[in-house]
Each structure stands twice: as structure tokens, then as C-alpha cells.
């Protein structure tokens, strides 16, 4: 099954995608994570990616399509979950075309609906394990043992540079202006499902599994 997660930054796309990955042998393609890895190399492209991300802007469509296409060719398990892509109607159209060329299609697009101000609190408190990428939150999801990753036992954690309130607000605006117009695009195709992204992590996971019929 091939899925897209749509929702503003902090809606829980990454958290829920990682759960589906572990439980249902699907592969998460997070364009944000891909770009953060490129940025960490310090290459010319990496420096450009860092500048664009820190400003809450978007990287060029052609680059994003190429990154996703290469990842799908390499490995897509029993299906993939796109998290952070597509972000514009243009990217959604390019994605449909690219998948059709590979003989693939999207089965479901899940929109996580959220309250904007609550999201700011969610995002500014989040951090992740630098070893395995497991996600945590100062308030909602602390490691079981302080400063030790539940998943891999690592003790190094990182916070995203673009999780600062000012950047988060710019990313929210970009979501409203550029990404929300995708909703009617997928609505017209009959693949859009909307769930309540303000529920607990467990409840949201249940809603997603019920929507996908994979409980
Ligand atoms: P995310 O982790 O999905 O919030 O993405 C972090 C940043 O990476 C975004 O604010 C953009 O600058 C960039 N980015 C991620 N996905 C895309 C995309 N599909 N198109 C363009 N830029 C992207």
C-alpha cells in the first residue's frame, strides 16, 4: 500500500510513519530527513539545503522528485509512506506521473487535522536520538529512562534547527499557502481521508490503522 501523510509541521507525520514502518513493513520516505542528511554533509548542495530549511522555504521541485524517485527505485518494502512530500499541487502532479511511469499508484492520502497554536507547543519541545532517529518530546514523550534512548540505548539527542518558533510559523504559513491546495486535488481523486491529529499518539495510530484496514 502506498500512502501520503499530509499535515502541517508537527502534526505527527514522522511519528506515525515510523510506527507503520516497524509494524507493517512499509518504508518511510521523509524528504525533510533526506535533506537534513544532505545538509549535514556540508557539501554545496547541503549548504543550500540548510539555508532554505532554516528560512522555512522549499527546495526546488526537480530535486525533490529526483530524490523520491531514486528512493522508491532502491527499496519500497510492502509499500511506502511519503512524509513531507508532495508539498505543492505541482509536486502532487509530478508524483502521480512519476509513479505511473513505474507502474505504481497512491492508495490513500491521510490528512492530519490539527490546531495551530497547540502545534507550536508540540514542535518547540521535540527532539530525537542522534543514533537511531527515534522521536521524543519534553512534555508528551520523554525517554523511559532520562537521557537514554528507549529504542537503541544511545545518549546523544538533537533538536532540529528549524524547530525554533519563528521558523515554525514560517513553515505553517508555507503549509497553508502551498500545501493545503493539495487537499481538493486528492479529494477529487477519491483517495483523501482526514483524521484528528490532536488525539494521543496511540489514538491517532488506531485511526490510521482503521483507515488503512491494517489493524
Ligand atoms: P519537514 O521535516 O518535512 O518539515 O521538512 C523540513 C524542510 O525541508 C522544509 O521546511 C523544506 O525546507 C524542506 N523540504 C522538505 N520536504 C520538501 C519538499 N517536498 N519540497 C521542498 N522542500 C522540502
CSV table of C-alpha atoms in Angstrom, one decimal, residues 2 5 22 24 34-35 38 42 82 85 87 99 101 110 129 132 138 170 181 185 194 197 210 215:
chain,number,residue,atom,x,y,z
A,2,UNK,CA,1.4,3.4,-0.9
A,5,UNK,CA,0.8,11.8,5.0
A,22,UNK,CA,8.1,-1.0,12.1
A,24,UNK,CA,3.7,-3.2,8.7
A,34,UNK,CA,16.7,13.3,3.4
A,35,UNK,CA,17.5,17.0,3.2
A,38,UNK,CA,22.4,16.2,2.8
A,42,UNK,CA,28.4,20.3,4.4
A,82,UNK,CA,5.6,9.7,1.9
A,85,UNK,CA,6.2,15.2,0.0
A,87,UNK,CA,4.1,19.9,-0.7
A,99,UNK,CA,4.5,6.7,-10.1
A,101,UNK,CA,5.8,5.5,-15.1
A,110,UNK,CA,-4.1,10.8,5.1
A,129,UNK,CA,18.0,10.3,19.2
A,132,UNK,CA,18.6,5.9,15.5
A,138,UNK,CA,10.0,17.4,26.5
A,170,UNK,CA,7.0,30.5,8.5
A,181,UNK,CA,-4.4,23.4,-2.0
A,185,UNK,CA,-6.6,17.7,-5.6
A,194,UNK,CA,-9.0,13.1,7.2
A,197,UNK,CA,-4.3,14.8,14.6
A,210,UNK,CA,-8.6,1.6,10.8
A,215,UNK,CA,-5.1,-3.1,12.4
